[in-house]
Structure formats: structure tokens, C-alpha cells
Amino acid sequence: MTAVPSAAADDEFDVVVIGAGPTGENAADYAVRNGLTAALVESELIGGECSYWACIPSKALLRNGHVVAAARRLPGIEASLDPAAVLARRDSFVHDLHDDSQAEWAEGAGITVVRGVGRLDGERTVRVGDRVLRARHAVVVATGSVPVRPLVEGLDSVRTWGSREATTASSVPARFGVLGGGVVGCELAQAFSRLGSRVTLVNHGSRLLPSAEPVAGERVAAAMRDEGIDVRLDQGLDAVSPGPGDSIVLHLGDERIEVDELLVATGRRPNTDDVGLDTVGLEPGAPLAVDDSGLALGDWLHAAGDVTGRAPLTHMGKYAARIVGAAIAARAAGRPLDTGPWGEHSATADHAAVPQVVFTDPEVASVGLTADRARDAGRPVRVVEIDIAVAGSSLQADGYTGSATMVVDTEREVLLGVTFVGQDVAEMVHAATIAVVGEVPLARLWHAVPSFPTVSEVWLRLLETYRAGA
Ligand SMILES: Cc1cc2nc3c(=O)[nH]c(=O)nc-3n(C[C@H](O)[C@H](O)[C@H](O)COP(=O)(O)OP(=O)(O)OC[C@H]3O[C@@H](n4cnc5c(N)ncnc54)[C@H](O)[C@@H]3O)c2cc1C
């Protein structure tokens, strides 16, 4: 048996969190807010994927292009885009990949930051290099996710970009290949197209954004094609090979397409390969499954965020972290947990009300179940899908096009899911989230009067269409 060095007194904390992405930061913060001490272990940058390589830079790369496109949908506005200014603004949002301000925030919040790779080393113990951190109450694993690389002949023989290389790009490739038509592939394809790249997007499935309502992928594909993106659906990438100069050749059947950079955006998986799960009898590599209070093992091992394989979104990781923090504090104080549906210690929204915005143009803003998922869950559903043709939308942009889909549980007459597709619909999703979480009866929604003239008037059209078909 190897001797485990005894922990120094200052290496004992109520809670030890591994991974300082948005989830880990919030888990530590909520533990401290609840009167506990917390150590936060981070191997790269405090703030995680989201702050430096994912949400923030991708949205910074997209924003100017969307504003220019929106301006061009109105008469009398001249708008153009300066790629260098977009890249510079992106750099400022990611703090040039320095995490000083987040480290300062953590210390200010009373969290002890420990730099290095953290691994479980038996019950309530985390090893960071030579340092051994002991957790009096809980360990929270919040190590996020890592990209999945597909098996494509020749892929390892060429230079490829993952989302990190794309979101930190210092120049705009003239010809840009994108493999994968999920959220990351679609957003970055459009970002680079609007920054000036000629983009080819290859997707082996028949639709983009496969986990959204079908109308979302259809409208996004149509918009991308309209602006010159070559969207290939139902098309696997057979092989890739080095091309002339520094280029990369995509093999699509008999066709050959040369690109200057190739983004591989074919999904992510929970990051559990090297977190020491085997030291506590769990399987490395698999998602770290949790119950709704975030508990993975015994009464001490918790997990939250992408690592759990639940909704892989920043806001959902933060939500799970708030619940984990509160649950740990309740257990530490010997208080019973409230784990019933929508209880203080239950991540109920993970199952019923995950909001998500895909920041393409048109945006896709959705919450809850799609029609297919609701049916798979055995719910009796009726689906209302209409165009967003209301006074608010026609004022928003000339030729505004978009759609609104509402999935109704016909037994309970409440909303199970809502999807909006269109320019500027991102801010509309929270109203839908409240309606789904609150299980607001449709009869009551009639009294939620949308302001005139806003795009939200589509809510009234949805209810009218539902009633007309009743
Ligand atoms: C291109 C892109 C765009 C995205 N856009 C959005 C968006 O607009 N909105 C949205 O909600 N979501 C978006 N996401 C998803 C979002 O980034 C993730 O859901 C979110 O970052 C998950 O947070 P997390 O804290 O669970 O994990 P992460 O952010 O991945 O953080 C995990 C942290 O753990 C650290 N770590 C890992 N292993 C160890 C270890 N052994 N020891 C110490 N530290 C360790 C890592 O270095 C990292 O800092 C996007 C993702 C991508 C790839």
C-alpha cells in the first residue's frame, strides 16, 4: 500500500471542487455563501471553456455580423464589417486568455484557488501534484467536457481546428471547411462566413441542429445557403488529405474541395478520463451520473455541468452548481433536503425546461421538450407551428421571416416546449421558460398580453391557432 501523506491543516476544506469553469466557480461560490469553506482546483484558466474558448468568444465573433445583417434588412442604413475589429473585440472579451480577474473574483468571494490537475484519491480526498486536499463534507467534480473526434480517413494527417482554435483564430481563412452541423458547427460556420471566409459545411445527418425542432435546422440551412455557405446535408466526409501549399482537401464522394482550415465540430463528451474516478470505484471515461441533487456517490461525491452528461450548457451547469452548493450546505447542517419536483435541491429543469439559444441568424431559441421528445415521453401532445408574421416582426426587419412552435400537453393544457426561430428571438425565450417551469395553464396565458408592436405578439397568434383547432 502506498503511504498517503497526511494533509496539512490548511489543506482541509468543507468542500473541494475540481474544475473552475462556470459550474465549478458557482459550486464553490454557493458553498461559501452557505457558510462553508471551499477550495477550487483548476488546471488551466479559471472561468473554463465558456469564458475563453466557447460561449463568450463565439458570440463575440458572431455579434457584428448579425448587427450588419439586421441593419441591411432596413432601408437607409449603410453597414459593413471590419474583421480585424471583430477579432480585437473578441480578444478583449477573453481577456487575451488571462484569468487574473476571475482569480481575483474567486479570492474576493472567499474561495481558495489551487492551481494544477486535481484527481480523486479515495474518499473525500483530492490530490493536486504533491498536495493532498481533504474535504470534510463534499467533493464536486466539474471538469467539463472534451471534443469528440470522428473516425475519418486521413484526419490525423492534416492540420485541423477544434472549437478552441476557431474561437481564438487570429486571422480569417479564405476557405473554411466545417465538419458537423450541430450548434458549434453552425455558429462558427456563420461567424466565419460573415467575417469573409468561403464556407463549406459538411453534415452526415439530413438536418442541421438535429436536437431542435426540425423547422430550426431547415430555416438555418436555408439562411446559410442564401448567404453563400455551401451546406452539404446527408453527406459523410469520406476522407481528408493534404492539399497544395498548406491546404486541406475534403473528399466527398467523387468531389474534392480544397480548404485552408478545417473545423472538426462533431460533439463533446464528459471529461472523466483522468479524474481519479477509479480510486472511488467509478468508471473513468463515462459520464459522471448524478441524481437531481447532484450526488454521484455516497453522501459526499457530487458532480455538475458538462461532466454529468446532462444539459451541456453554461447556464444549466451554473443551475446544477447552485443546487449542489445548497444541497451540500443542507447536508452539512443536518437539514433535510427538498428533492421533490421543483424543490430547492432538485435540478428538475434538467428534465423539463432546458432553455437554449443557438446564436445563428436566424437565432433558434427554445425551451423544454420538442414534439418528438414529448411524444417519446408518452405525453399526449398537440403542436402548433406558425410563421412569426406580426406587426412587431415586420417593424423589426423588412422581410422578417421566422417561426414559432408550441408543444402543448393536451391533457393538462400546459406548455411542454416552445421554439422560436428568427432574428432577435433570443430574448423571447425566457418568457417561454417561465411558462413551462410555471406550468402556466393555457387559459391563464391568454391574460399574458404581449406588448404592441413586439415580436412577442406571436404568443397571441399561437394561442389563437391552438384554440381555433380545438
Ligand atoms: C464553441 C462553443 C460554444 C458554446 N456556446 C455556448 C453558449 O453560447 N451558451 C451556453 O450556455 N453554452 C455554450 N457552450 C457550452 C459551454 O461552453 C459548456 O456547457 C460550459 O463551458 C460547461 O461548463 P463546465 O464548468 O461544466 O465545464 P468547462 O467550462 O469545460 O470547465 C471545466 C474546467 O475544469 C478544468 N479541469 C478539467 N479537468 C481538470 C482537473 N483534473 N483538474 C483541475 N481542473 C480541471 C478545465 O480546465 C476547465 O477549466 C459552448 C461550447 C462550445 C464548445
Coordinates of C-alpha atoms and ligand atoms in Angstrom, one line a residue:
M1 CA 0.0 0.0 0.0
T2 CA 1.4 3.5 -0.8
A3 CA 1.6 5.9 2.1
V4 CA -0.7 8.9 1.7
P5 CA 0.9 12.0 3.1
S6 CA -1.2 13.4 5.8
A7 CA -2.9 16.7 4.9
A8 CA -1.7 19.9 6.5
A9 CA -4.4 21.6 8.4
D10 CA -4.8 24.3 5.8
D11 CA -5.4 21.6 3.2
E12 CA -8.7 20.7 4.8
F13 CA -11.8 22.3 3.4
D14 CA -15.5 21.7 3.8
V15 CA -15.8 21.4 0.0
V16 CA -13.2 20.7 -2.7
V17 CA -14.3 21.5 -6.3
I18 CA -12.3 20.1 -9.2
G19 CA -12.6 22.3 -12.3
A20 CA -13.1 26.1 -12.3
G21 CA -15.4 26.5 -15.3
P22 CA -18.7 28.3 -14.8
T23 CA -20.0 25.3 -13.0
G24 CA -17.1 24.8 -10.5
E25 CA -17.0 28.5 -9.8
N26 CA -20.6 28.5 -8.9
A27 CA -20.5 25.3 -6.8
A28 CA -17.6 26.8 -4.8
D29 CA -19.3 30.2 -4.5
Y30 CA -22.6 28.7 -3.3
A31 CA -20.8 26.6 -0.8
V32 CA -19.1 29.7 0.6
R33 CA -22.3 31.7 0.6
N34 CA -23.8 29.0 2.7
G35 CA -21.1 29.4 5.3
L36 CA -18.7 26.6 4.2
T37 CA -15.0 26.8 3.2
A38 CA -14.1 25.8 -0.4
A39 CA -11.1 25.0 -2.5
L40 CA -11.3 25.3 -6.2
V41 CA -8.8 23.3 -8.3
E42 CA -8.1 24.4 -11.8
S43 CA -5.6 23.0 -14.3
E44 CA -5.9 25.7 -17.0
L45 CA -7.8 29.0 -16.7
I46 CA -10.3 30.0 -14.1
G47 CA -13.6 30.6 -16.0
G48 CA -13.2 27.3 -18.0
E49 CA -14.1 26.6 -21.6
C50 CA -17.0 29.0 -21.7
S51 CA -15.1 32.2 -20.9
Y52 CA -12.1 31.7 -23.2
W53 CA -12.8 29.2 -25.9
A54 CA -16.6 28.7 -26.2
C55 CA -19.6 30.8 -25.4
I56 CA -18.0 34.2 -25.0
P57 CA -15.6 34.3 -28.0
S58 CA -18.0 32.5 -30.3
K59 CA -20.8 35.1 -29.5
A60 CA -18.2 37.9 -29.9
L61 CA -17.3 36.5 -33.4
L62 CA -21.0 36.4 -34.4
R63 CA -22.3 39.6 -33.0
N64 CA -21.0 42.2 -35.5
G65 CA -22.2 40.0 -38.5
H66 CA -25.7 39.8 -37.0
V67 CA -25.9 43.5 -36.5
V68 CA -24.7 44.2 -40.0
A69 CA -27.2 41.7 -41.4
A70 CA -30.0 43.2 -39.3
A71 CA -29.0 46.7 -40.5
R72 CA -29.2 45.6 -44.1
R73 CA -32.7 44.5 -43.6
L74 CA -33.7 48.1 -43.1
P75 CA -33.6 50.8 -45.7
G76 CA -31.2 53.7 -45.4
I77 CA -28.5 52.1 -43.3
E78 CA -25.0 51.5 -44.6
A79 CA -23.3 48.8 -42.6
S80 CA -20.1 46.9 -43.1
L81 CA -17.9 44.7 -41.0
D82 CA -14.2 45.1 -40.1
P83 CA -12.9 41.6 -39.3
A84 CA -9.8 43.0 -37.5
A85 CA -12.1 44.9 -35.2
V86 CA -14.2 41.8 -34.5
L87 CA -11.1 39.8 -33.6
A88 CA -9.9 42.6 -31.4
R89 CA -13.2 42.8 -29.6
R90 CA -13.2 39.0 -29.2
D91 CA -9.7 39.3 -27.6
S92 CA -10.9 41.9 -25.1
F93 CA -13.8 39.6 -24.1
V94 CA -11.5 36.7 -23.4
H95 CA -9.0 39.0 -21.6
D96 CA -6.3 37.8 -24.0
L97 CA -6.6 34.4 -22.4
H98 CA -5.6 35.7 -18.9
D99 CA -7.7 34.8 -15.9
D100 CA -6.4 37.3 -13.4
S101 CA -9.8 39.0 -13.0
Q102 CA -11.6 35.7 -12.4
A103 CA -8.9 34.6 -9.9
E104 CA -9.3 37.9 -8.1
W105 CA -13.1 37.3 -8.0
A106 CA -12.6 33.9 -6.5
E107 CA -10.3 35.1 -3.8
G108 CA -12.6 38.0 -3.1
A109 CA -15.5 35.6 -2.8
G110 CA -13.5 33.7 -0.1
I111 CA -12.7 30.7 -2.3
T112 CA -9.2 29.2 -2.1
V113 CA -7.8 28.7 -5.6
V114 CA -5.5 25.7 -6.1
R115 CA -3.7 25.6 -9.5
G116 CA -3.0 22.2 -11.0
V117 CA -4.6 19.0 -12.1
G118 CA -6.9 17.6 -9.5
R119 CA -7.6 13.9 -9.2
L120 CA -9.7 12.0 -6.7
D121 CA -7.5 9.8 -4.5
G122 CA -10.1 7.8 -2.5
E123 CA -13.0 9.1 -0.4
R124 CA -13.2 12.8 0.2
T125 CA -9.6 13.3 -1.0
V126 CA -8.2 15.2 -4.0
R127 CA -4.6 15.1 -4.9
V128 CA -3.1 18.1 -6.8
G129 CA 0.5 17.2 -7.6
D130 CA 2.1 16.6 -4.2
R131 CA -0.7 18.4 -2.4
V132 CA -3.5 16.5 -0.8
L133 CA -6.8 18.3 -0.2
R134 CA -9.2 16.7 2.2
A135 CA -12.9 17.5 2.0
R136 CA -14.8 17.5 5.3
H137 CA -18.2 17.3 3.6
A138 CA -18.0 17.1 -0.2
V139 CA -16.0 16.9 -3.4
V140 CA -17.6 18.3 -6.5
V141 CA -16.3 17.2 -9.9
A142 CA -16.9 19.9 -12.5
T143 CA -14.3 19.0 -15.1
G144 CA -16.5 19.8 -18.1
S145 CA -16.2 18.1 -21.5
V146 CA -13.8 17.4 -24.3
P147 CA -14.3 17.3 -28.1
V148 CA -15.1 14.0 -29.8
R149 CA -13.0 13.3 -32.9
P150 CA -14.7 11.2 -35.6
L151 CA -13.0 8.4 -37.5
V152 CA -12.3 9.9 -40.9
E153 CA -9.6 8.6 -43.1
G154 CA -6.6 10.9 -43.2
L155 CA -7.9 13.2 -40.4
D156 CA -4.8 12.8 -38.4
S157 CA -2.6 13.5 -41.4
V158 CA -3.8 17.1 -41.8
R159 CA -3.9 20.2 -39.5
T160 CA -7.4 20.6 -38.1
W161 CA -9.1 23.1 -35.9
G162 CA -11.3 22.3 -32.9
S163 CA -13.6 24.9 -31.4
R164 CA -10.7 26.3 -29.4
E165 CA -8.6 27.0 -32.5
A166 CA -11.6 28.5 -34.3
T167 CA -12.7 30.8 -31.4
T168 CA -9.1 32.0 -30.8
A169 CA -8.3 32.4 -34.6
S170 CA -6.0 35.4 -35.3
S171 CA -7.0 35.6 -38.9
V172 CA -9.9 34.6 -41.1
P173 CA -9.2 31.6 -43.5
A174 CA -10.2 32.4 -47.1
R175 CA -11.7 28.9 -47.5
F176 CA -13.1 27.3 -44.4
G177 CA -14.4 23.7 -44.0
V178 CA -16.7 22.8 -41.2
L179 CA -17.4 19.2 -40.2
G180 CA -20.6 18.9 -38.2
G181 CA -23.9 20.6 -38.3
G182 CA -24.7 20.9 -34.6
V183 CA -24.7 24.1 -32.6
V184 CA -20.9 24.7 -32.7
G185 CA -20.6 23.9 -36.4
C186 CA -23.5 26.1 -37.4
E187 CA -22.5 29.1 -35.2
L188 CA -18.9 29.0 -36.3
A189 CA -19.7 28.4 -40.0
Q190 CA -21.8 31.5 -40.0
A191 CA -19.4 33.6 -37.9
F192 CA -16.5 32.9 -40.3
S193 CA -18.7 33.3 -43.4
R194 CA -19.7 36.8 -42.2
L195 CA -16.0 37.5 -41.4
G196 CA -15.2 36.8 -45.1
S197 CA -14.5 33.0 -45.4
R198 CA -16.0 30.9 -48.2
V199 CA -17.5 28.2 -46.0
T200 CA -18.3 24.6 -46.8
L201 CA -20.3 22.8 -44.0
V202 CA -20.5 19.0 -44.2
N203 CA -23.1 17.2 -42.1
H204 CA -23.7 13.5 -42.3
G205 CA -27.3 13.8 -41.0
S206 CA -30.2 15.1 -43.0
R207 CA -30.7 18.2 -41.0
L208 CA -28.7 20.8 -39.1
L209 CA -29.3 21.2 -35.3
P210 CA -30.7 17.7 -35.0
S211 CA -31.8 18.1 -31.4
A212 CA -34.0 21.1 -32.1
E213 CA -37.4 21.1 -33.8
P214 CA -36.9 20.3 -37.5
V215 CA -38.0 23.7 -38.6
A216 CA -35.0 25.2 -36.8
G217 CA -32.5 23.3 -38.9
E218 CA -34.4 23.9 -42.1
R219 CA -34.6 27.6 -41.6
V220 CA -30.9 27.9 -40.5
A221 CA -29.8 25.8 -43.5
A222 CA -31.9 28.0 -45.9
A223 CA -30.5 31.2 -44.4
M224 CA -26.9 29.9 -44.6
R225 CA -27.3 28.9 -48.2
D226 CA -28.8 32.3 -49.0
E227 CA -25.7 34.0 -47.8
G228 CA -23.4 31.7 -49.8
I229 CA -22.5 28.9 -47.3
D230 CA -22.2 25.6 -49.1
V231 CA -24.3 23.4 -46.8
R232 CA -23.9 19.7 -47.5
L233 CA -26.5 17.5 -45.8
D234 CA -26.7 13.7 -45.8
Q235 CA -23.0 13.8 -46.7
G236 CA -20.3 12.0 -44.8
L237 CA -16.8 13.2 -45.2
D238 CA -15.1 10.1 -46.8
A239 CA -11.5 11.2 -46.3
V240 CA -9.2 14.2 -46.0
S241 CA -5.8 14.7 -47.4
P242 CA -3.1 17.4 -47.5
G243 CA -3.5 19.7 -50.5
P244 CA -1.2 22.1 -52.3
G245 CA 0.6 24.6 -50.1
D246 CA -0.9 24.4 -46.6
S247 CA -4.4 23.5 -47.8
I248 CA -6.6 20.5 -46.9
V249 CA -8.6 18.5 -49.3
L250 CA -12.1 17.2 -48.4
H251 CA -13.1 14.1 -50.2
L252 CA -16.9 14.0 -50.7
G253 CA -17.7 11.1 -53.0
D254 CA -16.0 11.9 -56.3
E255 CA -15.8 15.6 -55.4
R256 CA -12.7 17.3 -53.9
I257 CA -13.0 20.6 -52.1
E258 CA -9.9 22.5 -51.0
V259 CA -10.0 24.5 -47.8
D260 CA -7.4 26.5 -45.8
E261 CA -8.7 25.4 -42.4
L262 CA -11.0 22.5 -41.3
L263 CA -13.0 22.8 -38.1
V264 CA -14.0 19.5 -36.6
A265 CA -17.2 20.1 -34.6
T266 CA -18.6 16.7 -34.1
G267 CA -19.7 16.9 -30.5
R268 CA -18.2 16.7 -27.0
R269 CA -18.2 14.1 -24.2
P270 CA -17.9 14.3 -20.4
N271 CA -14.3 14.8 -19.3
T272 CA -13.8 11.9 -16.8
D273 CA -10.8 10.0 -18.2
D274 CA -8.3 11.3 -15.7
V275 CA -10.1 12.5 -12.7
G276 CA -9.3 9.5 -10.4
L277 CA -12.8 8.0 -10.6
D278 CA -11.3 4.5 -10.4
T279 CA -10.0 5.4 -6.9
V280 CA -13.6 5.5 -5.7
G281 CA -14.9 2.6 -7.7
L282 CA -16.4 4.5 -10.6
E283 CA -15.7 4.1 -14.3
P284 CA -13.3 6.6 -15.9
G285 CA -14.5 7.8 -19.3
A286 CA -18.2 7.5 -18.7
P287 CA -20.4 10.5 -17.8
L288 CA -20.5 11.0 -14.0
A289 CA -24.1 10.2 -13.5
V290 CA -25.8 12.2 -10.7
D291 CA -29.3 12.3 -9.0
D292 CA -31.2 15.5 -9.2
S293 CA -29.4 16.9 -6.1
G294 CA -26.1 16.4 -7.9
L295 CA -25.0 13.4 -5.8
A296 CA -22.8 10.9 -7.6
L297 CA -21.6 8.6 -4.8
G298 CA -22.3 8.1 -1.1
D299 CA -23.2 11.3 0.6
W300 CA -20.0 13.2 -0.4
L301 CA -19.2 12.9 -4.2
H302 CA -21.1 15.4 -6.3
A303 CA -20.8 16.5 -9.9
A304 CA -22.4 19.2 -12.0
G305 CA -22.1 20.7 -15.5
D306 CA -21.0 19.1 -18.7
V307 CA -19.2 16.3 -16.9
T308 CA -22.5 14.7 -15.9
G309 CA -23.8 14.3 -19.4
R310 CA -26.9 16.3 -18.6
A311 CA -27.7 19.5 -20.5
P312 CA -24.2 20.7 -21.7
L313 CA -24.8 24.5 -21.4
T314 CA -23.2 27.1 -19.2
H315 CA -26.5 28.3 -17.6
M316 CA -27.5 24.7 -16.9
G317 CA -24.1 23.9 -15.3
K318 CA -24.5 27.0 -13.1
Y319 CA -28.0 26.0 -12.2
A320 CA -26.8 22.5 -11.2
A321 CA -24.0 24.1 -9.2
R322 CA -26.4 26.3 -7.2
I323 CA -28.4 23.2 -6.3
V324 CA -25.3 21.2 -5.4
G325 CA -24.0 24.1 -3.3
A326 CA -27.3 24.3 -1.4
A327 CA -27.6 20.5 -1.0
I328 CA -24.1 20.2 0.4
A329 CA -24.8 23.0 2.9
A330 CA -28.0 21.4 3.9
R331 CA -26.4 18.0 4.5
A332 CA -23.5 19.7 6.3
A333 CA -26.0 21.4 8.7
G334 CA -28.0 18.1 9.1
R335 CA -31.1 19.7 7.4
P336 CA -33.3 17.5 5.3
L337 CA -33.1 18.0 1.5
D338 CA -36.1 19.3 -0.5
T339 CA -35.7 16.9 -3.5
G340 CA -39.2 16.8 -4.8
P341 CA -40.0 18.2 -8.3
W342 CA -39.0 21.9 -8.4
G343 CA -37.7 21.5 -4.8
E344 CA -34.7 23.7 -3.6
H345 CA -32.4 20.7 -4.0
S346 CA -33.6 19.2 -7.2
A347 CA -32.5 20.1 -10.8
T348 CA -35.9 19.4 -12.1
A349 CA -35.4 21.8 -15.1
D350 CA -32.8 19.4 -16.5
H351 CA -35.7 17.1 -17.5
A352 CA -38.5 19.6 -18.4
A353 CA -37.2 23.0 -19.1
V354 CA -33.7 23.4 -20.5
P355 CA -33.5 26.7 -22.4
Q356 CA -31.1 27.1 -25.2
V357 CA -30.2 29.8 -27.7
V358 CA -28.4 28.9 -30.9
F359 CA -26.8 32.2 -31.9
T360 CA -27.1 31.8 -35.7
D361 CA -29.0 34.2 -37.8
P362 CA -31.9 33.3 -37.6
E363 CA -31.5 32.6 -33.9
V364 CA -33.0 29.5 -32.5
A365 CA -34.4 30.0 -29.0
S366 CA -36.0 27.0 -27.4
V367 CA -37.1 25.6 -24.0
G368 CA -38.5 22.3 -22.9
L369 CA -39.4 19.3 -25.0
T370 CA -39.5 19.1 -28.7
A371 CA -42.7 17.5 -30.2
D372 CA -40.7 14.3 -30.8
R373 CA -39.3 14.1 -27.3
A374 CA -42.7 14.9 -25.7
R375 CA -44.3 12.0 -27.7
D376 CA -41.4 9.7 -26.8
A377 CA -42.1 10.6 -23.2
G378 CA -45.6 9.4 -23.7
R379 CA -47.3 12.8 -23.4
P380 CA -50.5 13.5 -25.4
V381 CA -49.4 16.5 -27.5
R382 CA -50.6 18.9 -30.0
V383 CA -48.2 21.0 -31.9
V384 CA -48.9 24.5 -33.2
E385 CA -46.3 25.8 -35.7
I386 CA -46.8 29.2 -37.3
D387 CA -44.9 32.0 -39.0
I388 CA -43.8 34.9 -36.9
A389 CA -45.8 37.4 -39.0
V390 CA -46.9 40.0 -36.6
A391 CA -46.7 43.8 -36.5
G392 CA -43.7 43.7 -34.2
S393 CA -41.7 41.4 -36.5
S394 CA -42.5 43.4 -39.7
L395 CA -41.3 46.5 -38.0
Q396 CA -38.2 44.7 -36.7
A397 CA -36.9 44.0 -40.2
D398 CA -38.2 44.2 -43.7
G399 CA -38.9 40.7 -44.9
Y400 CA -38.7 39.3 -41.4
T401 CA -39.1 35.5 -41.5
G402 CA -39.3 33.2 -38.6
S403 CA -41.3 30.6 -36.9
A404 CA -42.9 29.8 -33.5
T405 CA -43.6 26.3 -32.4
M406 CA -45.5 25.4 -29.3
V407 CA -45.9 21.9 -27.9
V408 CA -49.0 21.5 -25.7
D409 CA -49.8 18.8 -23.3
T410 CA -53.4 18.3 -24.2
E411 CA -54.3 16.5 -21.1
R412 CA -53.1 19.2 -18.7
E413 CA -53.4 22.1 -21.2
V414 CA -49.9 23.4 -20.3
L415 CA -46.8 24.0 -22.5
L416 CA -44.2 21.3 -22.7
G417 CA -41.9 23.1 -25.1
V418 CA -41.5 26.3 -27.2
T419 CA -39.2 27.1 -30.1
F420 CA -38.7 30.4 -31.8
V421 CA -36.7 30.8 -34.9
G422 CA -35.9 34.3 -36.3
Q423 CA -33.9 37.5 -35.9
D424 CA -33.7 38.7 -32.3
V425 CA -35.7 35.9 -30.7
A426 CA -33.1 35.1 -28.1
E427 CA -34.6 37.4 -25.6
M428 CA -38.0 35.9 -26.1
V429 CA -37.1 32.5 -24.7
H430 CA -37.2 33.5 -21.0
A431 CA -41.0 34.2 -21.2
A432 CA -41.4 30.7 -22.6
T433 CA -39.2 29.3 -19.9
I434 CA -41.3 30.9 -17.2
A435 CA -44.5 29.5 -18.8
V436 CA -43.0 26.0 -19.0
V437 CA -41.5 26.0 -15.5
G438 CA -44.6 27.6 -14.0
E439 CA -46.8 25.1 -15.8
V440 CA -49.0 28.0 -16.6
P441 CA -52.4 26.8 -17.9
L442 CA -53.1 28.0 -21.5
A443 CA -56.3 29.6 -20.2
R444 CA -54.2 31.8 -17.9
L445 CA -51.7 32.6 -20.7
W446 CA -54.5 34.3 -22.5
H447 CA -54.1 37.0 -19.9
A448 CA -50.4 37.4 -20.5
V449 CA -50.9 40.2 -23.0
P450 CA -47.9 40.8 -25.3
S451 CA -47.0 44.5 -25.9
F452 CA -47.7 46.0 -29.2
P453 CA -45.7 46.1 -31.5
T454 CA -43.2 43.5 -30.5
V455 CA -42.2 40.1 -31.9
S456 CA -43.8 38.7 -28.7
E457 CA -47.2 39.2 -30.3
V458 CA -46.6 35.8 -31.8
W459 CA -47.7 34.4 -28.4
L460 CA -51.2 35.6 -29.1
R461 CA -51.2 34.0 -32.6
L462 CA -50.0 30.7 -31.1
L463 CA -52.9 30.7 -28.6
E464 CA -55.4 31.7 -31.2
T465 CA -54.2 29.0 -33.6
Y466 CA -54.4 26.4 -30.8
R467 CA -57.9 27.5 -29.9
A468 CA -59.1 27.5 -33.4
G469 CA -58.0 23.9 -33.8
A470 CA -59.6 22.8 -30.5
Ligands
LIG1 C1 -17.8 26.7 -29.2 C2 -18.7 26.5 -28.1 C3 -19.7 27.5 -27.9 C4 -20.6 27.3 -26.8 N1 -21.5 28.3 -26.7 C5 -22.3 28.2 -25.6 C6 -23.3 29.2 -25.4 O1 -23.4 30.2 -26.1 N2 -24.1 29.1 -24.3 C7 -24.0 28.1 -23.5 O2 -24.8 28.0 -22.5 N3 -23.1 27.1 -23.6 C8 -22.3 27.1 -24.7 N4 -21.3 26.2 -24.9 C9 -21.2 25.1 -23.9 C10 -20.5 25.6 -22.6 O3 -19.2 26.0 -23.0 C11 -20.3 24.5 -21.6 O4 -21.6 23.9 -21.4 C12 -19.7 25.0 -20.3 O5 -18.5 25.5 -20.5 C13 -19.7 23.9 -19.3 O6 -19.2 24.4 -18.1 P1 -18.4 23.4 -17.1 O7 -18.0 24.3 -16.0 O8 -19.2 22.3 -16.8 O9 -17.1 22.9 -17.9 P2 -15.9 23.8 -18.5 O10 -16.3 25.1 -18.9 O11 -15.3 22.9 -19.6 O12 -14.9 23.9 -17.3 C14 -14.2 22.8 -16.8 C15 -13.0 23.2 -16.1 O13 -12.4 22.1 -15.5 C16 -11.0 22.2 -15.7 N5 -10.5 20.9 -15.5 C17 -10.7 19.7 -16.2 N6 -10.1 18.7 -15.6 C18 -9.5 19.1 -14.5 C19 -8.7 18.5 -13.5 N7 -8.5 17.2 -13.5 N8 -8.2 19.3 -12.5 C20 -8.4 20.6 -12.5 N9 -9.1 21.3 -13.4 C21 -9.7 20.5 -14.4 C22 -10.8 22.7 -17.1 O14 -9.5 23.2 -17.3 C23 -11.9 23.7 -17.1 O15 -11.5 25.0 -16.8 C24 -20.4 26.2 -26.0 C25 -19.5 25.3 -26.2 C26 -18.6 25.4 -27.2 C27 -17.5 24.4 -27.4

